[in-house]
Short mmCIF file of C-alpha atoms in Angstrom, two decimals:
data_model
loop_
_atom_site.label_atom_id
_atom_site.label_comp_id
_atom_site.label_asym_id
_atom_site.label_seq_id
_atom_site.Cartn_x
_atom_site.Cartn_y
_atom_site.Cartn_z
CA UNK A 1 -19.90 14.09 17.68
CA UNK A 2 -19.02 14.02 13.85
CA UNK A 3 -20.29 10.95 12.11
CA UNK A 4 -17.19 8.32 12.40
CA UNK A 5 -16.29 7.47 8.62
CA UNK A 6 -13.64 4.65 7.71
CA UNK A 7 -11.80 7.44 5.69
CA UNK A 8 -13.28 11.05 5.96
CA UNK A 9 -12.34 12.56 2.52
CA UNK A 10 -14.86 14.96 2.60
CA UNK A 11 -13.73 17.00 5.79
CA UNK A 12 -9.98 16.54 4.31
CA UNK A 13 -11.37 18.35 1.04
CA UNK A 14 -12.84 20.93 2.66
CA UNK A 15 -9.23 21.82 4.35
CA UNK A 16 -7.89 22.10 0.67
CA UNK A 17 -10.75 23.10 -1.09
CA UNK A 18 -9.62 26.57 -2.26
CA UNK A 19 -6.16 25.35 -3.27
CA UNK A 20 -7.52 22.27 -5.10
CA UNK A 21 -10.61 23.75 -6.73
CA UNK A 22 -8.20 26.55 -8.16
CA UNK A 23 -5.51 23.49 -9.68
CA UNK A 24 -8.76 21.79 -11.44
CA UNK A 25 -10.03 24.53 -12.72
CA UNK A 26 -6.56 25.70 -14.10
CA UNK A 27 -6.54 22.27 -15.89
CA UNK A 28 -10.34 22.91 -17.45
CA UNK A 29 -9.27 26.07 -18.76
CA UNK A 30 -6.25 24.77 -20.62
CA UNK A 31 -8.06 21.59 -21.73
CA UNK A 32 -4.68 19.81 -21.35
CA UNK A 33 -6.09 16.28 -19.99
CA UNK A 34 -3.38 13.85 -20.92
CA UNK A 35 0.09 14.24 -20.27
CA UNK A 36 -0.46 18.20 -19.50
CA UNK A 37 1.60 20.04 -17.29
CA UNK A 38 -0.11 19.25 -13.89
CA UNK A 39 1.32 15.93 -14.63
CA UNK A 40 5.28 16.83 -15.46
CA UNK A 41 4.84 18.53 -12.34
CA UNK A 42 3.71 16.27 -10.32
CA UNK A 43 5.98 13.71 -11.42
CA UNK A 44 8.89 16.38 -10.76
CA UNK A 45 7.45 17.25 -7.22
CA UNK A 46 7.32 13.34 -6.51
CA UNK A 47 10.67 12.67 -7.40
CA UNK A 48 12.26 15.13 -5.42
CA UNK A 49 9.77 14.06 -2.26
CA UNK A 50 11.09 10.03 -2.69
CA UNK A 51 14.38 11.09 -3.73
CA UNK A 52 14.40 8.69 -6.55
CA UNK A 53 15.44 9.35 -10.26
CA UNK A 54 12.59 8.56 -12.00
CA UNK A 55 8.58 8.35 -11.19
CA UNK A 56 6.61 7.32 -14.04
CA UNK A 57 2.87 8.34 -13.48
CA UNK A 58 0.20 5.76 -14.52
CA UNK A 59 -3.47 5.01 -14.25
CA UNK A 60 -3.74 2.69 -11.09
CA UNK A 61 -1.70 0.82 -8.33
CA UNK A 62 -2.78 -2.04 -10.14
CA UNK A 63 -1.47 -1.20 -13.52
CA UNK A 64 1.72 0.13 -11.89
CA UNK A 65 2.43 -3.73 -10.81
CA UNK A 66 1.61 -5.05 -14.18
CA UNK A 67 3.71 -2.27 -16.12
CA UNK A 68 6.86 -2.87 -13.65
CA UNK A 69 6.83 -7.03 -14.17
CA UNK A 70 6.50 -6.20 -18.09
CA UNK A 71 9.09 -3.71 -18.25
CA UNK A 72 11.80 -6.26 -16.12
CA UNK A 73 10.86 -8.84 -19.05
CA UNK A 74 9.12 -11.52 -16.98
CA UNK A 75 8.25 -14.29 -19.13
CA UNK A 76 5.32 -16.86 -19.07
CA UNK A 77 6.27 -19.35 -16.04
CA UNK A 78 9.07 -17.39 -13.89
CA UNK A 79 7.87 -17.50 -10.25
CA UNK A 80 7.26 -14.65 -8.36
CA UNK A 81 7.05 -15.16 -4.57
CA UNK A 82 4.72 -12.57 -2.82
CA UNK A 83 2.88 -12.29 0.66
CA UNK A 84 -0.34 -14.61 1.12
CA UNK A 85 -1.79 -11.70 3.24
CA UNK A 86 -2.78 -8.73 1.10
CA UNK A 87 -5.09 -7.35 -1.37
CA UNK A 88 -5.43 -9.52 -4.85
CA UNK A 89 -3.95 -6.64 -7.08
CA UNK A 90 -0.54 -8.18 -5.96
CA UNK A 91 -1.26 -11.71 -7.19
CA UNK A 92 -3.84 -10.74 -10.05
CA UNK A 93 -1.22 -9.12 -12.29
CA UNK A 94 1.35 -12.04 -11.88
CA UNK A 95 -1.70 -14.26 -13.16
CA UNK A 96 -2.52 -11.87 -15.99
CA UNK A 97 0.78 -11.91 -17.12
CA UNK A 98 1.00 -15.87 -17.12
CA UNK A 99 3.77 -15.72 -14.14
CA UNK A 100 3.57 -18.52 -11.54
CA UNK A 101 2.81 -16.47 -8.09
CA UNK A 102 4.43 -18.21 -5.05
CA UNK A 103 2.21 -17.13 -2.06
CA UNK A 104 4.32 -17.53 1.02
CA UNK A 105 3.03 -16.88 4.77
CA UNK A 106 3.90 -13.38 6.75
CA UNK A 107 4.88 -12.33 10.18
CA UNK A 108 2.41 -12.09 13.09
CA UNK A 109 3.26 -8.79 14.06
CA UNK A 110 4.08 -6.63 11.05
CA UNK A 111 1.94 -8.81 8.77
CA UNK A 112 4.50 -8.35 6.31
CA UNK A 113 6.62 -11.30 4.13
CA UNK A 114 7.75 -13.89 6.39
CA UNK A 115 11.58 -13.91 5.56
CA UNK A 116 12.28 -17.73 6.63
CA UNK A 117 9.37 -18.43 4.50
CA UNK A 118 10.44 -16.66 1.20
CA UNK A 119 13.67 -17.98 1.88
CA UNK A 120 12.18 -21.67 1.45
CA UNK A 121 9.92 -20.85 -1.37
CA UNK A 122 13.16 -20.26 -4.08
CA UNK A 123 13.29 -22.37 -6.87
CA UNK A 124 15.17 -22.19 -9.99
CA UNK A 125 11.97 -20.92 -11.55
CA UNK A 126 12.16 -18.01 -9.24
CA UNK A 127 12.82 -14.67 -10.71
CA UNK A 128 11.48 -11.79 -8.66
CA UNK A 129 10.22 -10.96 -5.29
CA UNK A 130 7.18 -8.83 -4.59
CA UNK A 131 7.15 -7.30 -0.54
CA UNK A 132 3.82 -6.03 0.59
CA UNK A 133 4.21 -2.93 2.91
CA UNK A 134 0.86 -4.05 4.03
CA UNK A 135 -0.86 -1.61 6.54
CA UNK A 136 1.74 1.30 5.80
CA UNK A 137 4.69 -0.61 7.48
CA UNK A 138 7.39 -1.28 5.41
CA UNK A 139 9.17 -4.88 5.06
CA UNK A 140 12.31 -5.93 5.83
CA UNK A 141 13.88 -5.05 2.85
CA UNK A 142 17.50 -5.23 3.86
CA UNK A 143 16.99 -8.98 4.26
CA UNK A 144 15.01 -9.11 1.30
CA UNK A 145 17.92 -7.12 -0.66
CA UNK A 146 20.37 -9.75 0.65
CA UNK A 147 18.20 -12.54 -0.87
CA UNK A 148 17.89 -11.47 -3.93
CA UNK A 149 21.49 -10.44 -4.52
CA UNK A 150 22.34 -14.13 -3.43
CA UNK A 151 19.48 -15.83 -6.07
CA UNK A 152 20.17 -12.90 -8.63
CA UNK A 153 16.21 -11.98 -8.27
CA UNK A 154 14.71 -8.58 -8.95
CA UNK A 155 12.61 -6.94 -6.12
CA UNK A 156 9.23 -4.92 -6.85
CA UNK A 157 7.77 -3.04 -4.34
CA UNK A 158 4.15 -3.17 -3.51
CA UNK A 159 3.87 0.12 -1.65
CA UNK A 160 0.34 0.96 -2.41
CA UNK A 161 -0.09 1.52 1.12
CA UNK A 162 2.90 2.88 2.49
CA UNK A 163 3.99 5.88 0.73
CA UNK A 164 6.07 8.09 2.66
CA UNK A 165 7.22 5.63 4.98
CA UNK A 166 11.00 5.58 5.80
CA UNK A 167 13.12 2.21 5.73
CA UNK A 168 15.96 2.17 8.42
CA UNK A 169 19.48 0.05 7.54
CA UNK A 170 21.59 -1.45 10.07
CA UNK A 171 23.84 1.33 9.04
CA UNK A 172 21.78 3.94 9.73
CA UNK A 173 20.56 5.30 6.69
CA UNK A 174 16.85 6.03 5.75
CA UNK A 175 15.45 5.00 2.39
CA UNK A 176 11.62 6.21 1.07
CA UNK A 177 9.59 3.07 1.04
CA UNK A 178 8.96 1.75 -2.75
CA UNK A 179 12.64 3.35 -3.99
CA UNK A 180 14.58 0.40 -2.32
CA UNK A 181 14.29 -2.27 -4.56
CA UNK A 182 14.62 -2.59 -8.43
CA UNK A 183 11.64 -0.87 -9.16
CA UNK A 184 8.30 0.24 -7.09
CA UNK A 185 4.91 1.11 -7.40
CA UNK A 186 1.86 3.07 -5.62
CA UNK A 187 -1.65 3.64 -5.87
CA UNK A 188 -3.14 6.83 -5.64
CA UNK A 189 -7.02 5.56 -4.95
CA UNK A 190 -8.94 8.14 -3.43
CA UNK A 191 -8.28 6.70 0.26
CA UNK A 192 -4.79 6.10 0.55
CA UNK A 193 -2.64 8.16 2.62
CA UNK A 194 -1.74 10.56 -0.59
CA UNK A 195 -4.86 9.53 -2.53
CA UNK A 196 -6.47 11.86 -5.89
CA UNK A 197 -10.07 11.94 -6.70
CA UNK A 198 -10.47 9.19 -8.62
CA UNK A 199 -7.97 6.39 -9.73
CA UNK A 200 -4.20 6.86 -9.79
CA UNK A 201 -0.67 5.31 -9.84
CA UNK A 202 2.78 5.45 -9.87
CA UNK A 203 6.00 3.39 -10.89
CA UNK A 204 9.54 4.43 -9.09
CA UNK A 205 13.01 3.18 -10.28
CA UNK A 206 16.74 4.52 -9.74
CA UNK A 207 17.36 2.34 -13.41
CA UNK A 208 17.77 4.75 -16.30
CA UNK A 209 17.17 1.56 -18.71
CA UNK A 210 14.36 0.17 -16.70
CA UNK A 211 12.60 3.81 -16.71
CA UNK A 212 13.25 4.53 -20.57
CA UNK A 213 11.05 0.76 -21.19
CA UNK A 214 8.43 1.67 -19.15
CA UNK A 215 7.78 5.08 -19.97
CA UNK A 216 7.10 3.28 -23.29
CA UNK A 217 4.96 0.78 -21.97
CA UNK A 218 2.80 3.34 -20.52
CA UNK A 219 1.80 4.65 -23.60
CA UNK A 220 1.21 2.08 -26.25
CA UNK A 221 4.83 1.35 -26.18
CA UNK A 222 5.70 4.41 -27.89
CA UNK A 223 8.28 6.98 -27.85
CA UNK A 224 7.72 8.41 -30.87
CA UNK A 225 4.06 9.00 -31.95
CA UNK A 226 2.67 5.77 -33.75
CA UNK A 227 6.01 3.94 -33.87
CA UNK A 228 5.63 1.25 -31.49
CA UNK A 229 9.08 -0.25 -30.12
CA UNK A 230 7.12 -2.40 -27.51
CA UNK A 231 4.68 -4.15 -26.31
CA UNK A 232 2.74 -1.52 -24.00
CA UNK A 233 -0.61 -0.43 -22.44
CA UNK A 234 -2.73 2.57 -21.81
CA UNK A 235 -2.47 3.42 -19.01
CA UNK A 236 -1.92 7.23 -17.73
CA UNK A 237 -2.20 9.73 -15.06
CA UNK A 238 -4.94 12.19 -16.39
CA UNK A 239 -4.17 15.96 -15.54
CA UNK A 240 -7.17 16.37 -12.91
CA UNK A 241 -5.53 13.70 -10.80
CA UNK A 242 -2.29 15.06 -11.14
CA UNK A 243 -3.65 18.60 -9.99
CA UNK A 244 -5.04 17.18 -7.21
CA UNK A 245 -1.99 14.88 -6.07
CA UNK A 246 0.35 18.25 -6.59
CA UNK A 247 -1.76 19.78 -4.20
CA UNK A 248 -1.83 17.11 -1.51
CA UNK A 249 1.98 16.35 -1.67
CA UNK A 250 2.85 18.98 0.29
CA UNK A 251 0.55 17.82 2.95
CA UNK A 252 1.60 14.48 2.87
CA UNK A 253 4.52 13.99 5.81
CA UNK A 254 1.51 16.08 7.94
CA UNK A 255 -1.34 13.26 6.91
CA UNK A 256 0.86 10.20 7.67
CA UNK A 257 1.86 12.17 11.34
CA UNK A 258 -2.16 12.64 12.21
CA UNK A 259 -2.64 9.09 11.40
CA UNK A 260 0.15 8.00 13.77
CA UNK A 261 -1.21 9.93 16.21
CA UNK A 262 -4.36 8.71 15.93
CA UNK A 263 -2.61 5.04 15.83
CA UNK A 264 -0.99 6.06 19.07
CA UNK A 265 -4.05 7.14 20.70
CA UNK A 266 -5.59 3.89 19.78
CA UNK A 267 -2.54 1.69 21.13
CA UNK A 268 -2.66 3.53 24.31
CA UNK A 269 -6.36 2.97 25.18
CA UNK A 270 -5.97 -0.66 24.54
CA UNK A 271 -3.01 -1.29 26.42
CA UNK A 272 -4.59 -3.30 28.80
CA UNK A 273 -7.03 -5.13 27.21
CA UNK A 274 -6.14 -8.58 27.00
CA UNK A 275 -8.39 -9.49 24.45
CA UNK A 276 -6.54 -7.36 21.91
CA UNK A 277 -3.10 -6.98 20.16
CA UNK A 278 -2.54 -3.47 18.99
CA UNK A 279 -0.09 -3.15 16.17
CA UNK A 280 3.30 -2.76 15.96
CA UNK A 281 6.50 -1.26 14.43
CA UNK A 282 9.27 -2.94 12.82
CA UNK A 283 11.83 -0.49 14.42
CA UNK A 284 11.38 -0.33 17.91
CA UNK A 285 8.46 -2.60 18.17
CA UNK A 286 6.11 0.65 19.34
CA UNK A 287 4.91 4.34 17.99
CA UNK A 288 7.90 5.99 19.11
CA UNK A 289 7.97 9.76 19.14
CA UNK A 290 10.65 9.50 15.92
CA UNK A 291 8.75 6.76 14.29
CA UNK A 292 8.70 7.05 10.65
CA UNK A 293 8.44 3.44 9.61
CA UNK A 294 5.06 2.95 9.48
CA UNK A 295 1.98 5.46 8.01
CA UNK A 296 -0.99 3.73 9.08
CA UNK A 297 -2.88 3.57 5.91
CA UNK A 298 -4.57 0.78 8.17
CA UNK A 299 -5.22 0.68 11.95
CA UNK A 300 -5.50 -3.16 12.48
CA UNK A 301 -6.07 -5.05 15.37
CA UNK A 302 -6.19 -8.55 16.25
CA UNK A 303 -8.90 -9.97 18.44
CA UNK A 304 -8.10 -13.28 20.37
CA UNK A 305 -11.12 -13.99 22.06
CA UNK A 306 -13.06 -14.85 19.36
CA UNK A 307 -15.33 -12.30 19.19
CA UNK A 308 -14.08 -10.82 16.16
CA UNK A 309 -17.26 -10.77 14.00
CA UNK A 310 -19.37 -10.03 16.95
CA UNK A 311 -17.44 -6.86 17.52
CA UNK A 312 -17.49 -6.02 13.52
CA UNK A 313 -21.27 -5.98 13.74
CA UNK A 314 -21.27 -4.08 17.19
CA UNK A 315 -19.35 -1.20 15.99
CA UNK A 316 -21.46 -1.19 12.82
CA UNK A 317 -24.53 -1.20 14.87
CA UNK A 318 -23.29 1.61 16.97
CA UNK A 319 -22.50 3.71 13.80
CA UNK A 320 -18.71 2.82 14.03
CA UNK A 321 -17.34 2.18 10.50
CA UNK A 322 -14.92 -0.59 10.67
CA UNK A 323 -13.83 -3.32 7.99
CA UNK A 324 -11.93 -6.81 7.92
CA UNK A 325 -8.75 -6.52 5.76
CA UNK A 326 -8.56 -9.57 4.48
CA UNK A 327 -11.46 -12.17 5.46
CA UNK A 328 -9.71 -14.81 2.97
CA UNK A 329 -5.91 -15.49 2.30
CA UNK A 330 -5.34 -15.67 -1.27
CA UNK A 331 -4.39 -19.23 -1.00
CA UNK A 332 -7.96 -20.06 -0.62
CA UNK A 333 -9.08 -17.69 -3.10
CA UNK A 334 -11.05 -19.79 -6.04
CA UNK A 335 -8.71 -17.98 -8.72
CA UNK A 336 -5.48 -18.51 -7.40
CA UNK A 337 -6.19 -21.75 -5.71
CA UNK A 338 -3.34 -24.04 -6.29
CA UNK A 339 -2.61 -27.87 -5.15
CA UNK A 340 0.92 -26.91 -4.33
CA UNK A 341 -0.06 -25.02 -1.28
CA UNK A 342 0.06 -26.76 2.14
CA UNK A 343 -2.06 -25.04 4.87
CA UNK A 344 0.80 -26.17 7.22
CA UNK A 345 2.87 -23.21 5.35
CA UNK A 346 0.22 -20.44 6.02
CA UNK A 347 -0.32 -20.57 9.57
CA UNK A 348 -0.21 -17.02 10.22
CA UNK A 349 -1.91 -15.69 7.60
CA UNK A 350 -4.88 -18.46 8.64
CA UNK A 351 -5.08 -17.00 11.90
CA UNK A 352 -4.89 -13.20 10.98
CA UNK A 353 -7.80 -14.09 8.61
CA UNK A 354 -9.92 -15.10 11.55
CA UNK A 355 -8.76 -12.28 14.18
CA UNK A 356 -8.07 -9.21 12.22
CA UNK A 357 -10.26 -5.90 12.41
CA UNK A 358 -9.26 -2.71 10.86
CA UNK A 359 -10.61 0.73 12.72
CA UNK A 360 -11.19 4.16 11.37
CA UNK A 361 -8.39 5.77 10.32
CA UNK A 362 -7.70 9.06 8.40
CA UNK A 363 -6.56 12.62 8.96
CA UNK A 364 -9.48 13.88 10.39
CA UNK A 365 -10.16 12.07 13.88
CA UNK A 366 -10.67 14.11 16.58
CA UNK A 367 -10.22 13.18 20.35
CA UNK A 368 -13.85 12.54 20.77
CA UNK A 369 -14.42 10.21 18.07
CA UNK A 370 -11.18 7.98 18.89
CA UNK A 371 -12.46 7.98 22.96
CA UNK A 372 -16.03 7.16 21.57
CA UNK A 373 -14.58 4.38 19.39
CA UNK A 374 -11.80 2.67 22.23
CA UNK A 375 -14.45 3.16 24.76
CA UNK A 376 -17.24 0.91 22.76
CA UNK A 377 -14.68 -1.82 22.09
CA UNK A 378 -13.59 -1.82 25.58
CA UNK A 379 -16.62 -2.29 26.87
CA UNK A 380 -17.42 -4.83 24.69
CA UNK A 381 -14.35 -7.03 24.92
CA UNK A 382 -14.23 -6.60 28.79
#
């Protein structure tokens, strides 16, 4: 049996080695390392895939969030609501811009922002909502858009983990994650469903004026060389990373399907274990044959018998990579602790940090590995 990695990028690379190597060699031959042809080609390809008017590549997913907020003109003291149960980058950029983060609880099944908690958190100072499509599943965007419209708020989608996922509206129409709000952001960190071989990110919008502002911000505030019209940053996707992403983009749907297939195997194997809560999907509550709302960037269980930490160690001892995303909620992190927060408002998040564990999830998992992983877990928890 192959070694069980959390993400097996080496095996994935071997399948696309010739295409990727040739693309990288073209960049080396041209020496067009910054804003070269591959950046523009990948941008156009991604706009077509997402059916969005504007994709603005940048250096990483964290920059993408910060630049989106800068582009919207948010000012120090403005309140931005987001989920407590997520990676710190989401709230980090809020703090960097001297905005005021407002953390709220999440849903117990999807792990995405709780709509009722969101409504209660709105004040006259609220200016934006940042739904995080956590672990690959799209948040309840229809409800979020309704709330935003009612209160005249911006919606900034943190789509770092869900590129390729679809959201289905009540009328049956579909839209790609990251293209639904005023602006969306993503990360191309190597382990993502669409990952490059370094850092990378992008911003999406259908707003022409906002796209123009953001294009200046990512390049030192310049629209014409050495003429700085807005305060900007230096955040560009380099040509080598764009070449890798252009090669991988046509494979993204296949990658997402492979992850869903692995997730379905996991769910079936754990279905009768009373100590495990398996991931669900918001559309139908299971991983159905037509599932497209969840792309399983992570496959995350809840262990209900108090043995999560013991299982974590047991899996490592048996050569099975695993991780705890996330061990400490943002409202308890030293950097983001605030006396405004009441523990009673974070019951689900506080429960999740004690029970969640994420299993290996990538495109190269085979049945032998999946069988070994699931048997090891079921035996330990039986």
